[in-house]
Coordinates of C-alpha atoms in Angstrom, one line a residue:
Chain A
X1 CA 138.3 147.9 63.9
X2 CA 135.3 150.0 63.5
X3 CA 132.7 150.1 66.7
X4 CA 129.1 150.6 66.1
X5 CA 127.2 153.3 67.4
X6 CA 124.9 151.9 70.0
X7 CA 121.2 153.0 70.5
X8 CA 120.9 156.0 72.9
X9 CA 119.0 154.0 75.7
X10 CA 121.8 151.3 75.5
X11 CA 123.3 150.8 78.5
X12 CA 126.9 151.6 78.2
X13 CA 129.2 148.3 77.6
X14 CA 130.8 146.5 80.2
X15 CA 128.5 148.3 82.9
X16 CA 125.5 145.6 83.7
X17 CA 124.5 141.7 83.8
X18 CA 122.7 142.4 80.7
X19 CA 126.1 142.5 78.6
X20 CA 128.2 139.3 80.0
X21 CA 127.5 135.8 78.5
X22 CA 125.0 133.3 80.2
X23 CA 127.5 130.7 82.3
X24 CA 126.5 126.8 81.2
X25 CA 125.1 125.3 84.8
X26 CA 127.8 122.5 85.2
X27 CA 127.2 119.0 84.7
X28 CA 127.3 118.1 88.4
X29 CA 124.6 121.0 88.8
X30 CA 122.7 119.6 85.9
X31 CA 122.4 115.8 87.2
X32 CA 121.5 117.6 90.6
X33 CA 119.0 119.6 89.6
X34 CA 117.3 116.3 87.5
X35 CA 117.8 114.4 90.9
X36 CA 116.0 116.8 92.6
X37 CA 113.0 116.9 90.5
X38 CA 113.0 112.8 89.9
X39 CA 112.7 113.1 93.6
X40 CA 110.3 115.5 94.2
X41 CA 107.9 113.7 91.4
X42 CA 108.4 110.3 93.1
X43 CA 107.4 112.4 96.7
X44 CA 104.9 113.7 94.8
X45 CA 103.4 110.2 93.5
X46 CA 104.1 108.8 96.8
X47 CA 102.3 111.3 98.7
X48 CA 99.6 110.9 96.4
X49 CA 99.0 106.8 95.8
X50 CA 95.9 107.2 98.0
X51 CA 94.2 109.3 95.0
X52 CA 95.1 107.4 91.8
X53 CA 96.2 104.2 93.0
X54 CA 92.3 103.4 94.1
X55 CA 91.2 105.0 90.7
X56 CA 93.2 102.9 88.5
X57 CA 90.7 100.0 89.6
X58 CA 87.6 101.5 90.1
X59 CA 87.8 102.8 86.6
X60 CA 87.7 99.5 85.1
X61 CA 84.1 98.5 87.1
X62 CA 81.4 99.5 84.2
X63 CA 78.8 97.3 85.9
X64 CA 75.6 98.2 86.2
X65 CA 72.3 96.3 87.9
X66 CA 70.8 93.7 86.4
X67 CA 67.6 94.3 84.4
X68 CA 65.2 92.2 83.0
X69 CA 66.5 90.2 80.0
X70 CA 66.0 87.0 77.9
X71 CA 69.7 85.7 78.6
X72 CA 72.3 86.0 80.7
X73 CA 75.3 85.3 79.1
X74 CA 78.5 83.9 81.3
X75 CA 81.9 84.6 79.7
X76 CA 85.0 82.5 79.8
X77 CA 87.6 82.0 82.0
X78 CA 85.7 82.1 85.7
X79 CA 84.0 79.2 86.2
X80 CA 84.7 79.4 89.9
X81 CA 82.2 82.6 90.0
X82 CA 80.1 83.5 87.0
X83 CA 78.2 80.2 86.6
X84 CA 77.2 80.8 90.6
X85 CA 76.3 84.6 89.8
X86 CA 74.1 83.6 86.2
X87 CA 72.1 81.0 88.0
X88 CA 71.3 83.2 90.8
X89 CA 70.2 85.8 88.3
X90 CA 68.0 83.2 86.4
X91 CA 66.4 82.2 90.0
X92 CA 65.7 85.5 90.9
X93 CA 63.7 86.2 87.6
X94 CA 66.5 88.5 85.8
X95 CA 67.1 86.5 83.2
X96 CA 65.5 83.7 81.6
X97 CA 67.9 81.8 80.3
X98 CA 71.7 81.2 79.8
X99 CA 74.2 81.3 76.8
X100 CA 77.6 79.7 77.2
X101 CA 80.4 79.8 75.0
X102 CA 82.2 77.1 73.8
X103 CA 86.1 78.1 75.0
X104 CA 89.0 76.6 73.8
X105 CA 91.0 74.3 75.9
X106 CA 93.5 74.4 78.0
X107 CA 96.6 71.9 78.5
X108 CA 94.4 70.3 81.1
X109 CA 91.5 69.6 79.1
X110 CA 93.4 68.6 76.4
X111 CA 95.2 65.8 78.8
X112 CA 91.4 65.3 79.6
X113 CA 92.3 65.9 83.5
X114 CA 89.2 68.1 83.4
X115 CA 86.2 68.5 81.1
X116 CA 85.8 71.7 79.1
X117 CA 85.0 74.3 80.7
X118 CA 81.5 74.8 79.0
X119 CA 80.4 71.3 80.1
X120 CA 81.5 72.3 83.8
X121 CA 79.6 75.5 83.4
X122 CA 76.5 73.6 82.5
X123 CA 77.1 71.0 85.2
X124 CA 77.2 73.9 87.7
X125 CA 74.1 75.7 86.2
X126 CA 71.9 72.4 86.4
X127 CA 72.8 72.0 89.9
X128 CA 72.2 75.3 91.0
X129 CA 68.7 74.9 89.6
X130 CA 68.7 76.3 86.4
X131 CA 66.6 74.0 84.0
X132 CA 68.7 72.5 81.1
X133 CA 66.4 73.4 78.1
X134 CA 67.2 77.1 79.2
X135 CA 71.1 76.3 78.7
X136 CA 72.1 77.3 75.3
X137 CA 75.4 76.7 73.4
X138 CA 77.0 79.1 71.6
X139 CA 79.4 76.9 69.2
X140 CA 82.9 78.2 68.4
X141 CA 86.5 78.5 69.8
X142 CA 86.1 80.6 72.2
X143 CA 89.3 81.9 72.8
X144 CA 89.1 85.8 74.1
X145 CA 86.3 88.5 74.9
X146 CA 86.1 89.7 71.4
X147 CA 85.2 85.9 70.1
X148 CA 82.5 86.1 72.5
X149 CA 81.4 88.9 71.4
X150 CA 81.3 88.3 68.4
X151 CA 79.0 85.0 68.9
X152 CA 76.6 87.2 71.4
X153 CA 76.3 89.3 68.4
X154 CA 75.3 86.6 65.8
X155 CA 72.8 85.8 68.5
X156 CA 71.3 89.0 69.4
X157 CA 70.8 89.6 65.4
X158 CA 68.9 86.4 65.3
X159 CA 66.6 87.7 67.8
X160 CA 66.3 91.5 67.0
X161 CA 64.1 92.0 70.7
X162 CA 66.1 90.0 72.9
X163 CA 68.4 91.8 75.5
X164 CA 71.1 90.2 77.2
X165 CA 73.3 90.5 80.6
X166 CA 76.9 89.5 80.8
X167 CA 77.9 88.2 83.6
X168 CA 81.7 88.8 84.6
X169 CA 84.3 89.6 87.1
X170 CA 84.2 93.5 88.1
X171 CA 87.3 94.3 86.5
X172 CA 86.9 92.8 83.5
X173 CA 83.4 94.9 83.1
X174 CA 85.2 97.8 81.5
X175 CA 86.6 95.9 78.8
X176 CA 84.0 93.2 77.6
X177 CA 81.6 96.8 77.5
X178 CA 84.5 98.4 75.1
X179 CA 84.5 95.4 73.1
X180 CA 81.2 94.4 72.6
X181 CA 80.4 98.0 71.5
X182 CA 83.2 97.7 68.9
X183 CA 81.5 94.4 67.4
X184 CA 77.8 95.5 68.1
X185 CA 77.5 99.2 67.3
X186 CA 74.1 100.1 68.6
X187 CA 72.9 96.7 69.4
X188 CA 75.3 97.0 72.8
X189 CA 72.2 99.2 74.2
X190 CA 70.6 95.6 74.6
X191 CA 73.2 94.4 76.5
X192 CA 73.7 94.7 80.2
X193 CA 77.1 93.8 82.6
X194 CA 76.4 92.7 86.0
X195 CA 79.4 92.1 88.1
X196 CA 80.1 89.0 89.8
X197 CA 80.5 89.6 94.1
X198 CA 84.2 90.8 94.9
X199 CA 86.2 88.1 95.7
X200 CA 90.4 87.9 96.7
X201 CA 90.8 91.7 96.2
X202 CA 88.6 94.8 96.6
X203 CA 89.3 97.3 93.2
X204 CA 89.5 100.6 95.5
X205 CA 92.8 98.2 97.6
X206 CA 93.7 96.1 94.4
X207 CA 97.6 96.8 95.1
X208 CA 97.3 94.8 98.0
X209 CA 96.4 91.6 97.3
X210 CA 98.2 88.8 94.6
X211 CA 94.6 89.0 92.5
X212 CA 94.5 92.4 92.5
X213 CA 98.0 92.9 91.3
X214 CA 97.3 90.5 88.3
X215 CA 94.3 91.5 87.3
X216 CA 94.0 95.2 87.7
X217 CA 97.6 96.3 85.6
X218 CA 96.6 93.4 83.5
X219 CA 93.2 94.8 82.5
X220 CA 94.4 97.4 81.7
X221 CA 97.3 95.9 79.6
X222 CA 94.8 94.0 77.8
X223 CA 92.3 97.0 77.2
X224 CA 95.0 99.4 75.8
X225 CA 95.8 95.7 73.4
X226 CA 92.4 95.9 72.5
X227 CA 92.2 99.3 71.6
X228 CA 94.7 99.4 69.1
X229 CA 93.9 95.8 68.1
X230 CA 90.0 96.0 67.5
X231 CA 90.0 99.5 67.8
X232 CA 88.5 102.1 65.0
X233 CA 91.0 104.7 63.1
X234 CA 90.1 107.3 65.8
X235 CA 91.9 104.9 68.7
X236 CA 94.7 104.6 66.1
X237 CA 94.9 108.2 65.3
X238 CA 94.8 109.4 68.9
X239 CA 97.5 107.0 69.6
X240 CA 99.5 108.0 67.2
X241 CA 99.5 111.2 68.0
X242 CA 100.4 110.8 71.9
X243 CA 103.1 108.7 70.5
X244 CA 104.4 111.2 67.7
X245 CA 103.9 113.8 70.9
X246 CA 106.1 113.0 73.7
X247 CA 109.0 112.9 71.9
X248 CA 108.6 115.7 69.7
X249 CA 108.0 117.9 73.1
X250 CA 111.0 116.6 74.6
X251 CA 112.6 117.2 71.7
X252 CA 111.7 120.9 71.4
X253 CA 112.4 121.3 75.5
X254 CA 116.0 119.8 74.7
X255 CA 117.2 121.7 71.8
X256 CA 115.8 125.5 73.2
X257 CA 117.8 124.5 76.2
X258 CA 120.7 123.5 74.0
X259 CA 120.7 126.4 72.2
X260 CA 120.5 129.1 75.7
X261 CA 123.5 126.9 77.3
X262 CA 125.9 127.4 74.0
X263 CA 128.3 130.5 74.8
X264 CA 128.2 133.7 72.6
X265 CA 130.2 133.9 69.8
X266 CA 132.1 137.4 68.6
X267 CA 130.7 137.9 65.8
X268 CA 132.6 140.8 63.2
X269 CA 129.9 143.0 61.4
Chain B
X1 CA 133.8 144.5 67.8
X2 CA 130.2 143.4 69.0
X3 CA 129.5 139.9 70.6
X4 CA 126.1 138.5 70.2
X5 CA 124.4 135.1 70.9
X6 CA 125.3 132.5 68.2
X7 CA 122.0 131.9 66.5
X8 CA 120.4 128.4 66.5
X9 CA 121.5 127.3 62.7
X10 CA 123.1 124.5 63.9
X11 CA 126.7 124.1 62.0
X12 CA 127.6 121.7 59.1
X13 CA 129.7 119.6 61.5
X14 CA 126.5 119.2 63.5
X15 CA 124.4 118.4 61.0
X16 CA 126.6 115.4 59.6
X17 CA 126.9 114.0 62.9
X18 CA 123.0 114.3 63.1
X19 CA 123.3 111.5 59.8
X20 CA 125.7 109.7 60.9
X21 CA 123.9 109.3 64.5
X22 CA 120.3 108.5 62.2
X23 CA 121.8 106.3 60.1
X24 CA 123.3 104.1 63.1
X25 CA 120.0 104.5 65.1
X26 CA 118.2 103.1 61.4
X27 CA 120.7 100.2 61.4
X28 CA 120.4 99.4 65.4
X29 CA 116.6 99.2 64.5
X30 CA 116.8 96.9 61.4
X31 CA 119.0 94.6 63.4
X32 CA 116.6 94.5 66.6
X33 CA 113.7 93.4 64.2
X34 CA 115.8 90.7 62.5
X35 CA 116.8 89.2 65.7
X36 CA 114.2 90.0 67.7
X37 CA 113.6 87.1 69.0
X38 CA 116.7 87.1 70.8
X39 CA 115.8 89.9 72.7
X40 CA 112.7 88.5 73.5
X41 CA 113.9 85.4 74.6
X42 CA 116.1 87.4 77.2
X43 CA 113.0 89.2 77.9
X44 CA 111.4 86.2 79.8
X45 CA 114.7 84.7 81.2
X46 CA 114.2 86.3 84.4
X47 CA 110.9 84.7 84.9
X48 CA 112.3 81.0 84.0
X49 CA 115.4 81.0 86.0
X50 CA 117.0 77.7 84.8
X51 CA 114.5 75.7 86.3
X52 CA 116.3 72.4 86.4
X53 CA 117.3 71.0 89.4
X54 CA 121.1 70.4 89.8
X55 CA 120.1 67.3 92.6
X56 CA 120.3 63.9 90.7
X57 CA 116.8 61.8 90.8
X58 CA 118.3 59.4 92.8
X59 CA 118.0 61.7 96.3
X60 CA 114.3 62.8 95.7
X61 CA 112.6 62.5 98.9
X62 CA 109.3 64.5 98.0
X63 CA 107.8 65.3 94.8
X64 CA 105.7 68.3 95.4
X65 CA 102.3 68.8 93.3
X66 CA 100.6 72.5 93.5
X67 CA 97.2 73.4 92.3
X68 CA 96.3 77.3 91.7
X69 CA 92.4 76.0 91.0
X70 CA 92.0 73.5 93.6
X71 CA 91.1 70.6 90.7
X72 CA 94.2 70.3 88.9
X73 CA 97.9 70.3 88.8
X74 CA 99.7 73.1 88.1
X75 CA 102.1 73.1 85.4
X76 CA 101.4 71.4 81.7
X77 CA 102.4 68.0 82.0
X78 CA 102.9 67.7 86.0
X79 CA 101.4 64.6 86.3
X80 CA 103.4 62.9 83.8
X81 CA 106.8 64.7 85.3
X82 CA 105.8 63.8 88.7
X83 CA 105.5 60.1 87.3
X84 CA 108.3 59.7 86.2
X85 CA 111.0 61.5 88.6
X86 CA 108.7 58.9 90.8
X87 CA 109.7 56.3 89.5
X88 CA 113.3 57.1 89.5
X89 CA 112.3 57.3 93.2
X90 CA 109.8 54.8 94.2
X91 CA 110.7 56.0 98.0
X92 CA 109.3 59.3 97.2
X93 CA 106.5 60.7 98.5
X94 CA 104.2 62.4 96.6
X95 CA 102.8 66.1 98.8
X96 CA 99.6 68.0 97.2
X97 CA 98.9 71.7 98.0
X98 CA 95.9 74.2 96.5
X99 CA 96.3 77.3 96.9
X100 CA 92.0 77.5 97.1
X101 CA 88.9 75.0 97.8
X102 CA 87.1 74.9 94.8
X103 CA 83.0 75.8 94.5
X104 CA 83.6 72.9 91.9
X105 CA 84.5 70.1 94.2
X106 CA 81.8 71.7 96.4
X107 CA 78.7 71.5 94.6
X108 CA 79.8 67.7 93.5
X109 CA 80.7 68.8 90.0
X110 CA 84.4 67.9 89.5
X111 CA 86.3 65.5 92.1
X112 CA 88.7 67.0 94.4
X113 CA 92.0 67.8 93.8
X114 CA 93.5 63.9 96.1
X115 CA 91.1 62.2 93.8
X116 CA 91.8 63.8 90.6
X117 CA 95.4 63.1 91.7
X118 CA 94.8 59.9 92.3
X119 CA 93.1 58.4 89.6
X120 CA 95.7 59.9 87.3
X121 CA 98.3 58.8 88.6
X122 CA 96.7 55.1 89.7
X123 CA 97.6 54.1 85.9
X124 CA 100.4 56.0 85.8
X125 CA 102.0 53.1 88.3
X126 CA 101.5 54.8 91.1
X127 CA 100.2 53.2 94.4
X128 CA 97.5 56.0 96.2
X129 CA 99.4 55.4 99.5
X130 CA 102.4 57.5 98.4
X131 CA 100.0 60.5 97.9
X132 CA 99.6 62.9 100.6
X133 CA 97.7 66.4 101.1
X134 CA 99.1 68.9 102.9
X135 CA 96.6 70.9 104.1
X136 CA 97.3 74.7 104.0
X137 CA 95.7 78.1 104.4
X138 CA 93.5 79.3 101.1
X139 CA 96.3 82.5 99.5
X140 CA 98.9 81.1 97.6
X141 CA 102.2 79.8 97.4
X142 CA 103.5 81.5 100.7
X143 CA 101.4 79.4 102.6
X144 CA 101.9 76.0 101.0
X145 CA 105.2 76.0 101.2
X146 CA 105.2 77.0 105.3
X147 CA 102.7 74.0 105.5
X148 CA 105.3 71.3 103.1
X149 CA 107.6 72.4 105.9
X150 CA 105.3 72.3 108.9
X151 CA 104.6 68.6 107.0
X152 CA 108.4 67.7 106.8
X153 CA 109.3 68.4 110.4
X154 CA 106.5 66.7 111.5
X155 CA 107.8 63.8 109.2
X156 CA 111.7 64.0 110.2
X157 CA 112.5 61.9 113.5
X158 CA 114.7 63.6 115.3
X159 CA 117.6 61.2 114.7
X160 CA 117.5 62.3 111.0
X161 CA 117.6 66.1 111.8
X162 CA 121.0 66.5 110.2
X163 CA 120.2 64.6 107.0
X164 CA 119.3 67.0 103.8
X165 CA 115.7 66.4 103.0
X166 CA 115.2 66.9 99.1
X167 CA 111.8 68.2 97.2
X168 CA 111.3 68.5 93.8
X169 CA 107.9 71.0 93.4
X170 CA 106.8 71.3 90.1
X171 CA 105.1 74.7 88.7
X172 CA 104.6 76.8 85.4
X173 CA 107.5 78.0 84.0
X174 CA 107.1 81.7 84.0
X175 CA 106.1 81.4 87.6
X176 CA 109.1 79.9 88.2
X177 CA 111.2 83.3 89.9
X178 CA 108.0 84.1 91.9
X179 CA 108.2 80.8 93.3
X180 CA 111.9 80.6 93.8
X181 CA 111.7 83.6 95.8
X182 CA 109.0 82.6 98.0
X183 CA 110.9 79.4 98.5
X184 CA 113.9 80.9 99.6
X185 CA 111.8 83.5 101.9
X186 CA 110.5 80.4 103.5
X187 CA 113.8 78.0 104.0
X188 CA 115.3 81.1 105.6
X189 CA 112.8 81.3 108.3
X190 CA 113.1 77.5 108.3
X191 CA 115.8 75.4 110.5
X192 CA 115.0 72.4 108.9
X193 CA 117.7 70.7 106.4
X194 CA 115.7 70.6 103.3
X195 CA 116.2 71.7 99.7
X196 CA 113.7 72.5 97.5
X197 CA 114.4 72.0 93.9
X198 CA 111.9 73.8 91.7
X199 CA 110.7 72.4 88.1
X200 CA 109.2 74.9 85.4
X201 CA 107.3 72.9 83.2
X202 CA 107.0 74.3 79.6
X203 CA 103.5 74.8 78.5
X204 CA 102.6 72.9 75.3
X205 CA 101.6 76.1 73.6
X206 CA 104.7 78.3 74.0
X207 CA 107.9 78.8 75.9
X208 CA 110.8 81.0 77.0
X209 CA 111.9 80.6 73.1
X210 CA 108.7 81.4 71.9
X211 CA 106.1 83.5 74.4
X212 CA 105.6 86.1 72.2
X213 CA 104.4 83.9 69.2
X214 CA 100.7 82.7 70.6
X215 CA 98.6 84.9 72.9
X216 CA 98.8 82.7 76.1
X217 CA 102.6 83.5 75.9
X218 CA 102.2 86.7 75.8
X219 CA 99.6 86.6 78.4
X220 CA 101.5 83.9 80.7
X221 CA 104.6 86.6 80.4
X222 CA 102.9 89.5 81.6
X223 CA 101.1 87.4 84.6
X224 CA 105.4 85.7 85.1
X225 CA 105.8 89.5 86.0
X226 CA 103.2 91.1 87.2
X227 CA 103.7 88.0 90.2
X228 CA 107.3 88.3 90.2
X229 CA 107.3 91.7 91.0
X230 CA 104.0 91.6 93.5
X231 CA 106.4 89.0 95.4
X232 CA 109.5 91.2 95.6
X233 CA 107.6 93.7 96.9
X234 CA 105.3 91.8 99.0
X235 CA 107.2 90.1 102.2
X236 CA 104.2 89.3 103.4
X237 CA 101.1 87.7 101.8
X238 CA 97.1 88.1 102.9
X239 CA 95.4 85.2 103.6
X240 CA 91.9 84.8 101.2
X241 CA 88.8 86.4 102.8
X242 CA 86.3 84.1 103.3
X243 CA 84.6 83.4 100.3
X244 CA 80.7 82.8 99.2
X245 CA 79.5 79.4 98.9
X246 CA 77.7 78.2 96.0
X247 CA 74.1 78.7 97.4
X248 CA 74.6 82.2 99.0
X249 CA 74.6 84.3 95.6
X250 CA 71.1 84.4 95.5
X251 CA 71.1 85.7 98.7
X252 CA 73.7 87.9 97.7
X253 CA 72.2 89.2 94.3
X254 CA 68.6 89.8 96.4
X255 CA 70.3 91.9 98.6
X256 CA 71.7 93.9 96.2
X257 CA 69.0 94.5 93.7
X258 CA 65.9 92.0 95.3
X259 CA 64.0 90.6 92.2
X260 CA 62.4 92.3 89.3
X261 CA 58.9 91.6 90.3
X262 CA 59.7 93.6 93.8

């Protein structure tokens, strides 16, 4: 058995920390040092709800004031509130007159219980004083915010000075704005979201209400759908990368640890 | 003899069980997109909850009617259900709730919710005196179903206290857990004999078997959760905050940002 010569600032063998082989934590100290941290990141979250729980509605409000524009256009799917909010716009001079989508019906319409929902909208515009020769129809099933779009686009290319305000829920602002950007390209600069008034749940206490907790994780279930779904390459590409990245970190974070905890091997020269 | 760290070459034995782990991982993931649809059946079981009632139609006492939107039943096909467990039961009594009062019925645009009841049931065989609203505070199902009980005491003479008052209420089908539990939050808070059998009704579009195929499946899923899991969480429920009538959004909008010739 030969022995090598050792550099002359070696510490001799057997002498310090430096020369004896790094111990493997056990596996209870390993599931309690995990338990530790899950617990101190969900302290951590709780501690902080007050921050990002607020923010996680009030970043989906992109609604701006109204300006002065030749329709106001009421989207789908709240006909308790938009119809009320377009024909007070059109009253107090904002707009001049209405588009409505045609939507496609629900069971309920289809048992004719209720008209569709564009006939009710017009109903409610009429009587809340909105002349019916300033009600147009946009024809089509209706059946999401990108249809819509799509149909306000047709519209707005038609009329190449015409500006427009959608009117919708609060919450749903941030992603008819994504969406009609997507379809419209520069043409969006004409159009304008007004929010209707708060109603069942305020975005900056959404977690505390039934509405809120719908619509707020919804929103932003739908947005991240409509991202990847009507999204450009760029939404893809950015996604794909988060999605390649997170595992490939964790990966890297579990195989350097892998590779500290295995003990030293003698190895003969 | 020196010692030194083993480098991080992993060995031929680990390497093979790398493969053999890929290649199991490749096959668990070619099976769970043939039969996905098993797993997303079992996805949305939790929301349906075996919605039939185990009561035979024979012992209905009340058939229960919701509305979410204050102008219609809730549940695809309620009216038709309701019809004919009532006539299985022409005793029964029919009990309407809404969770809101609609701007709809308000500004004279739709009919209320009794009368929309009414006339669709009216050729349907049955007589308008078996219909009754329940009136309840505006916020959801937590409330209706404290007022159907409030109703059925008030109904129960007290020589009948012992005798097991059944209810049928009928509801979407992914809502169906969220309403179970808010049944069973009420009943225990409740001495009153009663059970409440709930009735998912399967939406013409999709269903458990088949959510994920149509986007108001996929939609009605996410919601099935989203209120399941508000309702776990939330013993409790707000009542609705006063809402603005039809004529006080002008007001509302001036206020705001007063009129562009201002």
């Amino acid at each position: 058995m030969t022995q090598h010569a050792l550099p002359a600032d070696h510490p001799p063998q057997g002498t310090g920390a430096a020369d004896a082989p790094a111990r493997p934590l056990s596996a209870r100290h390993r599931w309690l040092r995990r338990l530790g941290v899950a617990v101190v990141l969900l302290l951590v979250m709780y501690l902080t709800r007050g921050w990002y729980l607020p923010l996680a509605g009030t970043c989906l409000d992109a609604s701006s004031p109204p300006q002065r524009a030749d329709y106001v256009v009421v989207l789908g799917g709240g006909v308790e509130n938009r119809p009320f909010a377009a024909a007070a716009l059109v009253e107090l001079g904002w707009a001049h007159a209405v588009l409505i989508p045609e939507i496609s019906p629900p069971p309920e319409v289809t048992q004719e219980i209720l008209p569709p929902e564009h006939v009710v909208t017009r109903e409610i515009l009429i009587k809340q004083g909105v002349p019916p020769e300033r009600i147009h129809l946009m024809r089509g099933e209706h059946g999401s915010t990108f249809d819509e779009a799509m149909s306000l686009r047709a519209v707005l290319e038609k009329e190449p000075d015409a500006r427009a305000m959608v009117v919708t829920d609060n919450v749903h602002t941030r992603r008819a704005r994504w969406v009609m950007w997507q379809v419209m390209g520069e043409t969006a600069e004409r159009v304008r979201f007004v929010a209707t008034p708060e109603e069942g749940f305020r975005l900056d206490r959404w977690w505390k209400t039934p509405d809120g907790f719908f619509y707020v994780p919804s929103e932003h279930l739908k947005l991240l759908f409509y991202v990847f779904r009507y999204g450009n390459g760029f939404a893809w590409l950015v996604g794909l990368v988060v999605v390649a990245a997170v595992p490939a970190v964790a990966l890297f974070f579990w195989r350097r640890r892998r590779n500290r905890l295995r003990p030293a091997v003698p190895s003969d020269a | 003899m020196t010692t030194s760290p083993q480098s991080a070459k992993p060995c031929r034995l680990a390497r093979f069980r790398r493969v053999i782990w890929g290649v199991i991982l490749a096959l668990v993931a070619v099976l769970l997109l043939w039969q996905h649809a098993v797993l997303l059946r079992a996805f949305a079981r939790p929301l349906v909850n075996a919605g039939k009632s185990s009561h035979p139609p024979e012992a209905i006492d009340y058939i229960w009617l919701r509305s979410d939107t204050g102008v219609a039943p809730t549940g695809d096909g309620a009216l038709d259900a309701a019809a004919a467990l009532w006539h299985a039961n022409p005793n029964a009594k029919i009990l309407l709730t809404q969770s809101i009062s609609s701007r709809l019925v308000e500004v004279g645009v739709l009919p209320s919710y009794p009368e929309t009841v009414r006339r669709e049931l009216g050729p349907r065989g049955i007589p308008p005196e078996a219909i009754r609203l329940v009136e309840a505070a505006e916020g959801g199902p937590a409330f209706e179903v404290r007022a159907v009980l409030d109703y059925l005491a008030s109904q129960t003479p007290p020589e009948d206290s012992e005798n097991l008052v059944h209810v049928v209420v009928f509801g979407e089908q992914f809502a169906a857990s969220a309403m179970q539990c808010e049944i069973d939050r009420a009943l225990a808070e409740s001495t009153l004999p009663v059970a409440i059998h709930r009735r998912g009704l399967r939406d013409r579009r999709f269903g458990a078997e088949d959510w994920w195929r149509s986007r108001s499946g996929v939609k009605a899923c996410m919601y099935g959760y989203l209120g399941l899991f508000y309702t776990w969480t939330h013993p409790t429920q707000p009542k609705l905050e006063p809402r603005l009538r039809p004529g006080e959004f002008t007001d509302y909008y001036r206020q705001r940002y007063g009129s562009p010739d201002e």
